[in-house]
Amino acid sequence: MHADVFGRPLRNLRLSVTDRCNLRCEYCMPEDEYNWLPREDVLHFEEISALVDVFLAEGVDRLRLTGGEPLLRRDLPELVRMLAAKAGLNDLALTTNGVLLAEHADALAASGLRRITVSLDTLRPARFKALTRVDELTRVHEGMAAAKRVFGRAFKIDTVVIRGVNDDELVDLIEYGRAMHAEVRFIEYMDVGGATKWSPNHVVSRAEILTRLAGRYGTVTPIVESTSAPADRFALPDGTTFGIISSTTAPFCSGCDRSRLTADGMWYLCLYAARGIDLRAPLRRGASPAEIASIIAAGWGARRDRGAEDRLALGDRRAFVPVTSLKKDPHLEMHTRGG
Ligand code: SF4
């Protein structure tokens, strides 16, 4: 097991399988036009599988498929089947916006997908359309129903909370999650690449979320557990659980064991990292697994990233990456990096 400069293990890998998305959420993809990764650069399934083999040998044991929207990647269940069969893999999950999930849920589960997270920021049709710029809430609900049916309790709902946009729906979303048998996780609005309209005034902190839910439900009890998962979990008096990912006001970089591989094979050691490590070039050049392993080991061994903590330490905080820089390098976008 490799440890970085701060002793954090290489363990969780988020695999983005496409930078494309079928929504245009205001906090992630607010622009009218995007520069996409060149198609010829996007890794084939065999290439992803070969890199995953090296990552597994180097200590990774948990994979999450992301995008963009991963269900836009053709034949995704085939990739799931290839990954699920690998020895040493302890977890295989996927994050989706749910629009295409009803069509694919059965095939994904049959291929070996074990857990699913569906992103949903609002239950209100007009608000969904305004926030995502697409009128697809009905299909997301169909996807949610499929997730409940196929994945049972291995199903979570992620909600980015933005003041003045959806922060009046915390209770509604808890109730929706309860009906879907899914744990809801509230995510503080982050100033990552792509969030060009971010401002601290739009952040609803973990403390405020807890205060609001306690006001409605009564005592909220923290669930004490030792994991590297980003969400702190809590229980309501009736036993309903939920999570909060407080990356903005209370970052958890000190235990972060996550890295991200983009669809074109760039490896990022932090959500905020300005540069990635190119694994596609050596792979396509014919480098051996041992050579790629040494690149991974050296990269992780030198890792000092604590992006969210560095951001918190800044006094005057605004959007992290200007639009001009995003246009020049799509790797800085969260829809490329897999959130
Ligand atoms: S900001 Fe970077 S180091 Fe901190 S938790 Fe996120 S990915 Fe990990």
Coordinates of C-alpha atoms and ligand atoms in Angstrom, one line a residue:
M1 CA 0.0 0.0 0.0
H2 CA 1.4 3.3 -1.1
A3 CA 1.3 6.3 1.3
D4 CA 1.6 9.9 0.2
V5 CA 3.6 12.6 1.9
F6 CA 1.0 12.9 4.7
G7 CA 0.6 9.1 5.1
R8 CA -2.7 8.9 3.2
P9 CA -3.1 5.6 1.4
L10 CA -3.9 5.1 -2.3
R11 CA -7.2 3.5 -2.1
N12 CA -10.2 5.1 -3.9
L13 CA -10.2 5.7 -7.6
R14 CA -12.9 7.6 -9.4
L15 CA -13.0 6.7 -13.1
S16 CA -14.6 9.2 -15.4
V17 CA -15.8 7.3 -18.5
T18 CA -16.9 10.4 -20.4
D19 CA -16.7 14.2 -20.1
R20 CA -20.1 14.6 -21.8
C21 CA -23.3 15.2 -19.9
N22 CA -26.9 15.4 -20.8
L23 CA -27.7 18.1 -18.1
R24 CA -26.3 21.6 -17.8
C25 CA -26.4 22.2 -14.1
E26 CA -25.8 25.8 -13.2
Y27 CA -23.1 25.0 -10.6
C28 CA -21.1 22.7 -12.9
M29 CA -21.7 23.5 -16.5
P30 CA -23.1 27.0 -16.7
E31 CA -21.5 28.0 -20.0
D32 CA -23.2 27.8 -23.4
E33 CA -20.4 26.0 -25.1
Y34 CA -17.7 23.6 -24.0
N35 CA -14.5 22.2 -25.4
W36 CA -14.7 18.5 -25.2
L37 CA -11.9 16.0 -24.9
P38 CA -10.9 14.8 -28.4
R39 CA -12.6 11.5 -29.1
E40 CA -9.4 9.7 -30.1
D41 CA -7.9 10.5 -26.7
V42 CA -10.7 8.8 -24.8
L43 CA -9.6 5.4 -23.4
H44 CA -11.1 2.2 -24.7
F45 CA -12.5 -0.3 -22.2
E46 CA -9.4 -2.5 -22.6
E47 CA -7.2 0.5 -21.8
I48 CA -9.2 1.4 -18.7
S49 CA -9.1 -2.2 -17.6
A50 CA -5.4 -2.4 -18.1
L51 CA -4.8 0.8 -16.0
V52 CA -7.2 -0.5 -13.3
D53 CA -5.2 -3.7 -13.1
V54 CA -2.1 -1.6 -12.2
F55 CA -4.0 0.6 -9.8
L56 CA -5.4 -2.5 -8.0
A57 CA -1.9 -3.9 -7.8
E58 CA -0.8 -0.6 -6.3
G59 CA -3.4 -0.6 -3.5
V60 CA -6.6 0.7 -4.9
D61 CA -9.6 -1.5 -3.9
R62 CA -12.6 0.8 -4.4
L63 CA -13.8 2.1 -7.8
R64 CA -16.5 4.6 -8.6
L65 CA -17.5 5.2 -12.2
T66 CA -18.3 8.9 -12.9
G67 CA -18.6 11.3 -15.8
G68 CA -19.8 13.7 -17.1
E69 CA -22.8 11.4 -17.1
P70 CA -21.4 7.9 -17.2
L71 CA -24.5 6.4 -18.7
L72 CA -23.8 8.3 -21.9
R73 CA -20.8 6.0 -22.5
R74 CA -21.9 3.3 -24.9
D75 CA -22.0 -0.3 -23.6
L76 CA -21.1 0.8 -20.1
P77 CA -22.4 -2.5 -18.6
E78 CA -19.6 -4.2 -20.5
L79 CA -17.0 -2.1 -18.7
V80 CA -18.7 -2.9 -15.4
R81 CA -18.5 -6.6 -16.2
M82 CA -14.8 -6.3 -16.9
L83 CA -14.1 -4.4 -13.7
A84 CA -16.4 -6.4 -11.4
A85 CA -14.5 -9.6 -12.3
K86 CA -11.2 -8.2 -11.0
A87 CA -9.7 -9.8 -7.9
G88 CA -8.9 -7.4 -5.1
L89 CA -11.8 -5.1 -5.8
N90 CA -13.9 -4.5 -2.7
D91 CA -16.3 -1.9 -4.0
L92 CA -17.7 -0.9 -7.4
A93 CA -20.1 2.0 -7.5
L94 CA -21.4 4.5 -10.0
T95 CA -22.7 8.1 -9.7
T96 CA -25.3 9.2 -12.3
N97 CA -27.8 12.0 -12.8
G98 CA -30.5 9.3 -13.2
V99 CA -31.9 10.5 -16.6
L100 CA -30.9 7.2 -18.4
L101 CA -30.9 5.0 -15.3
A102 CA -34.3 3.3 -15.8
E103 CA -33.0 1.9 -19.1
H104 CA -29.7 0.6 -17.7
A105 CA -30.2 -0.3 -14.1
D106 CA -30.9 -4.0 -14.6
A107 CA -28.0 -4.4 -17.0
L108 CA -25.6 -2.6 -14.7
A109 CA -26.6 -4.8 -11.7
A110 CA -26.4 -7.9 -13.8
S111 CA -22.9 -6.9 -14.8
G112 CA -21.8 -6.6 -11.2
L113 CA -22.4 -3.0 -10.2
R114 CA -22.8 -3.1 -6.4
R115 CA -23.9 0.4 -5.4
I116 CA -25.4 3.5 -7.1
T117 CA -25.6 7.2 -6.2
V118 CA -28.1 9.4 -8.1
S119 CA -27.6 13.1 -8.0
L120 CA -30.8 15.1 -7.5
D121 CA -30.9 18.7 -6.4
T122 CA -34.6 19.5 -6.5
L123 CA -37.9 17.8 -6.5
R124 CA -39.7 20.7 -8.2
P125 CA -40.1 20.4 -12.0
A126 CA -39.8 24.1 -12.8
R127 CA -36.8 24.4 -10.6
F128 CA -35.2 21.3 -12.0
K129 CA -35.6 22.7 -15.5
A130 CA -34.1 26.1 -14.4
L131 CA -31.2 24.5 -12.6
T132 CA -30.3 21.8 -15.2
R133 CA -31.5 23.6 -18.3
V134 CA -33.2 20.3 -19.3
D135 CA -36.8 19.1 -18.7
E136 CA -36.0 15.6 -17.5
L137 CA -37.2 15.3 -13.9
T138 CA -39.8 12.7 -14.8
R139 CA -37.1 10.4 -16.2
V140 CA -34.9 11.0 -13.1
H141 CA -37.8 9.8 -11.0
E142 CA -38.1 6.8 -13.2
G143 CA -34.4 6.2 -12.7
M144 CA -34.8 6.6 -8.9
A145 CA -37.6 4.0 -8.9
A146 CA -35.3 1.6 -10.9
A147 CA -32.5 2.2 -8.5
K148 CA -34.7 1.4 -5.5
R149 CA -35.9 -1.8 -7.2
V150 CA -32.6 -3.0 -8.4
F151 CA -30.1 -1.8 -5.8
G152 CA -32.2 -1.7 -2.7
R153 CA -30.3 -0.2 0.2
A154 CA -27.1 0.2 -1.8
F155 CA -28.6 3.4 -3.2
K156 CA -27.8 7.0 -2.2
I157 CA -29.0 10.4 -3.3
D158 CA -26.6 13.3 -3.6
T159 CA -27.8 16.9 -3.4
V160 CA -25.7 20.0 -3.8
V161 CA -27.2 22.6 -1.5
I162 CA -27.2 26.2 -2.8
R163 CA -28.6 29.1 -0.9
G164 CA -31.5 30.7 -2.7
V165 CA -31.7 27.8 -5.1
N166 CA -32.8 24.7 -3.3
D167 CA -32.0 25.2 0.4
D168 CA -35.8 25.2 1.1
E169 CA -36.0 21.6 0.1
L170 CA -33.9 19.9 2.8
V171 CA -36.9 18.4 4.5
D172 CA -38.6 17.4 1.3
L173 CA -35.5 15.6 0.1
I174 CA -35.1 13.8 3.4
E175 CA -38.7 12.6 3.0
Y176 CA -38.1 11.6 -0.6
G177 CA -35.0 9.6 0.4
R178 CA -37.0 7.9 3.1
A179 CA -39.7 6.9 0.6
M180 CA -37.0 5.6 -1.8
H181 CA -35.1 3.8 1.0
A182 CA -32.0 5.8 0.0
E183 CA -29.7 7.8 2.2
V184 CA -29.6 11.4 1.2
R185 CA -26.2 13.2 1.3
F186 CA -26.2 17.0 1.3
I187 CA -23.1 18.4 -0.4
E188 CA -21.9 21.9 0.4
Y189 CA -21.5 24.0 -2.7
M190 CA -17.9 23.9 -3.7
D191 CA -15.7 26.4 -5.5
V192 CA -14.2 23.8 -7.9
G193 CA -13.4 24.2 -11.6
G194 CA -16.6 24.7 -13.6
A195 CA -18.4 26.4 -10.7
T196 CA -17.8 29.8 -12.3
K197 CA -20.8 31.3 -10.5
W198 CA -19.7 30.2 -7.0
S199 CA -19.8 32.7 -4.2
P200 CA -19.4 32.1 -0.5
N201 CA -22.9 33.7 0.0
H202 CA -24.4 30.7 -1.8
V203 CA -22.9 28.1 0.6
V204 CA -25.1 26.5 3.2
S205 CA -22.8 25.1 5.8
R206 CA -23.0 21.7 7.5
A207 CA -23.8 23.6 10.7
E208 CA -26.7 25.3 9.1
I209 CA -28.0 22.2 7.5
L210 CA -28.0 20.4 10.9
T211 CA -29.7 23.3 12.6
R212 CA -32.4 23.4 10.1
L213 CA -33.1 19.7 10.2
A214 CA -33.0 19.7 14.0
G215 CA -35.6 22.4 13.9
R216 CA -37.9 20.2 11.9
Y217 CA -37.2 16.7 13.3
G218 CA -35.7 17.2 16.8
T219 CA -32.3 15.9 18.0
V220 CA -29.9 15.0 15.2
T221 CA -27.4 12.4 16.4
P222 CA -23.9 12.0 14.8
I223 CA -23.1 8.4 13.7
V224 CA -19.5 7.7 14.8
E225 CA -17.6 5.5 12.4
S226 CA -14.0 5.3 11.2
T227 CA -14.0 5.4 7.4
S228 CA -12.4 7.6 4.8
A229 CA -15.8 8.3 3.2
P230 CA -16.3 12.0 2.6
A231 CA -19.8 12.2 4.2
D232 CA -20.3 12.6 8.0
R233 CA -23.5 10.6 8.8
F234 CA -26.3 11.5 11.1
A235 CA -29.5 10.0 12.4
L236 CA -32.9 11.6 13.0
P237 CA -34.9 10.6 16.1
D238 CA -36.9 8.0 14.0
G239 CA -33.6 6.3 12.8
T240 CA -33.6 7.9 9.3
T241 CA -30.0 8.5 8.4
F242 CA -28.5 11.1 6.2
G243 CA -25.0 12.4 5.3
I244 CA -23.3 15.8 4.9
I245 CA -20.2 16.3 2.7
S246 CA -18.8 19.5 4.1
S247 CA -15.9 20.0 1.7
T248 CA -16.2 23.8 1.8
T249 CA -16.5 24.6 5.5
A250 CA -15.0 21.6 7.1
P251 CA -12.8 19.8 4.6
F252 CA -11.6 16.2 5.2
C253 CA -8.3 16.3 3.2
S254 CA -6.4 14.8 6.1
G255 CA -7.8 11.4 5.4
C256 CA -8.3 11.7 1.7
D257 CA -7.4 8.5 -0.2
R258 CA -9.2 9.5 -3.5
S259 CA -7.8 10.2 -6.9
R260 CA -9.4 10.6 -10.3
L261 CA -8.7 9.3 -13.7
T262 CA -10.3 11.2 -16.6
A263 CA -11.8 9.6 -19.6
D264 CA -8.6 10.4 -21.6
G265 CA -6.3 8.9 -19.0
M266 CA -5.1 11.9 -17.0
W267 CA -4.7 11.0 -13.3
Y268 CA -5.5 13.8 -10.8
L269 CA -4.5 13.5 -7.2
C270 CA -6.9 16.1 -5.9
L271 CA -10.2 17.7 -7.0
Y272 CA -8.4 21.0 -7.0
A273 CA -5.1 19.8 -8.6
A274 CA -4.0 22.1 -11.4
R275 CA -2.1 19.4 -13.2
G276 CA -2.6 15.7 -13.8
I277 CA -0.3 12.8 -14.5
D278 CA -0.6 11.5 -18.1
L279 CA -1.1 7.7 -18.0
R280 CA -2.6 7.5 -21.5
A281 CA 0.7 8.4 -23.3
P282 CA 2.8 5.6 -21.6
L283 CA 0.0 3.1 -22.0
R284 CA -0.4 3.8 -25.7
R285 CA 3.4 3.8 -26.1
G286 CA 3.4 0.3 -24.9
A287 CA 4.8 0.8 -21.4
S288 CA 4.7 -2.4 -19.3
P289 CA 2.5 -2.6 -16.2
A290 CA 5.6 -2.3 -14.1
E291 CA 6.5 1.0 -15.8
I292 CA 3.0 2.4 -15.3
A293 CA 3.1 1.2 -11.7
S294 CA 6.3 3.1 -11.0
I295 CA 4.7 6.3 -12.4
I296 CA 1.7 5.8 -10.1
A297 CA 3.9 5.0 -7.1
A298 CA 6.1 8.1 -7.7
G299 CA 3.0 10.3 -8.2
W300 CA 1.3 9.2 -5.1
G301 CA 4.5 9.2 -3.0
A302 CA 4.9 12.9 -3.8
R303 CA 1.3 13.8 -3.2
R304 CA 0.9 16.9 -1.0
D305 CA -2.5 18.0 -2.2
R306 CA -5.0 19.3 0.4
G307 CA -7.0 21.4 -2.0
A308 CA -10.1 22.1 0.0
E309 CA -8.1 22.9 3.1
D310 CA -6.0 25.3 1.1
R311 CA -9.1 27.0 -0.2
L312 CA -10.6 27.3 3.3
A313 CA -7.4 29.0 4.5
L314 CA -7.9 31.8 1.9
G315 CA -9.6 34.8 3.3
D316 CA -11.1 36.2 0.2
R317 CA -12.6 33.3 -1.7
R318 CA -14.2 33.3 -5.1
A319 CA -14.6 30.9 -8.0
F320 CA -11.4 28.8 -8.3
V321 CA -10.8 28.7 -12.0
P322 CA -11.7 31.6 -14.4
V323 CA -13.8 30.7 -17.5
T324 CA -10.8 31.6 -19.8
S325 CA -8.7 28.9 -18.2
L326 CA -11.5 26.4 -18.4
K327 CA -11.8 27.0 -22.1
K328 CA -8.1 26.4 -22.6
D329 CA -8.0 23.1 -20.6
P330 CA -11.1 21.1 -20.2
H331 CA -9.3 18.9 -17.6
L332 CA -9.9 21.7 -15.1
E333 CA -13.7 21.1 -15.5
M334 CA -15.4 19.0 -12.8
H335 CA -17.5 17.3 -15.5
T336 CA -14.2 16.1 -17.0
R337 CA -12.6 15.2 -13.6
G338 CA -15.6 13.4 -12.3
G339 CA -16.6 15.6 -9.3
Ligands
SF4_1 S1 -9.7 18.7 -1.8 FE1 -8.3 17.2 -2.6 S2 -7.2 16.3 -0.8 FE2 -9.0 17.4 -0.1 S3 -10.6 15.8 0.1 FE3 -10.9 16.8 -1.9 S4 -9.6 15.5 -3.3 FE4 -9.0 15.0 -1.2

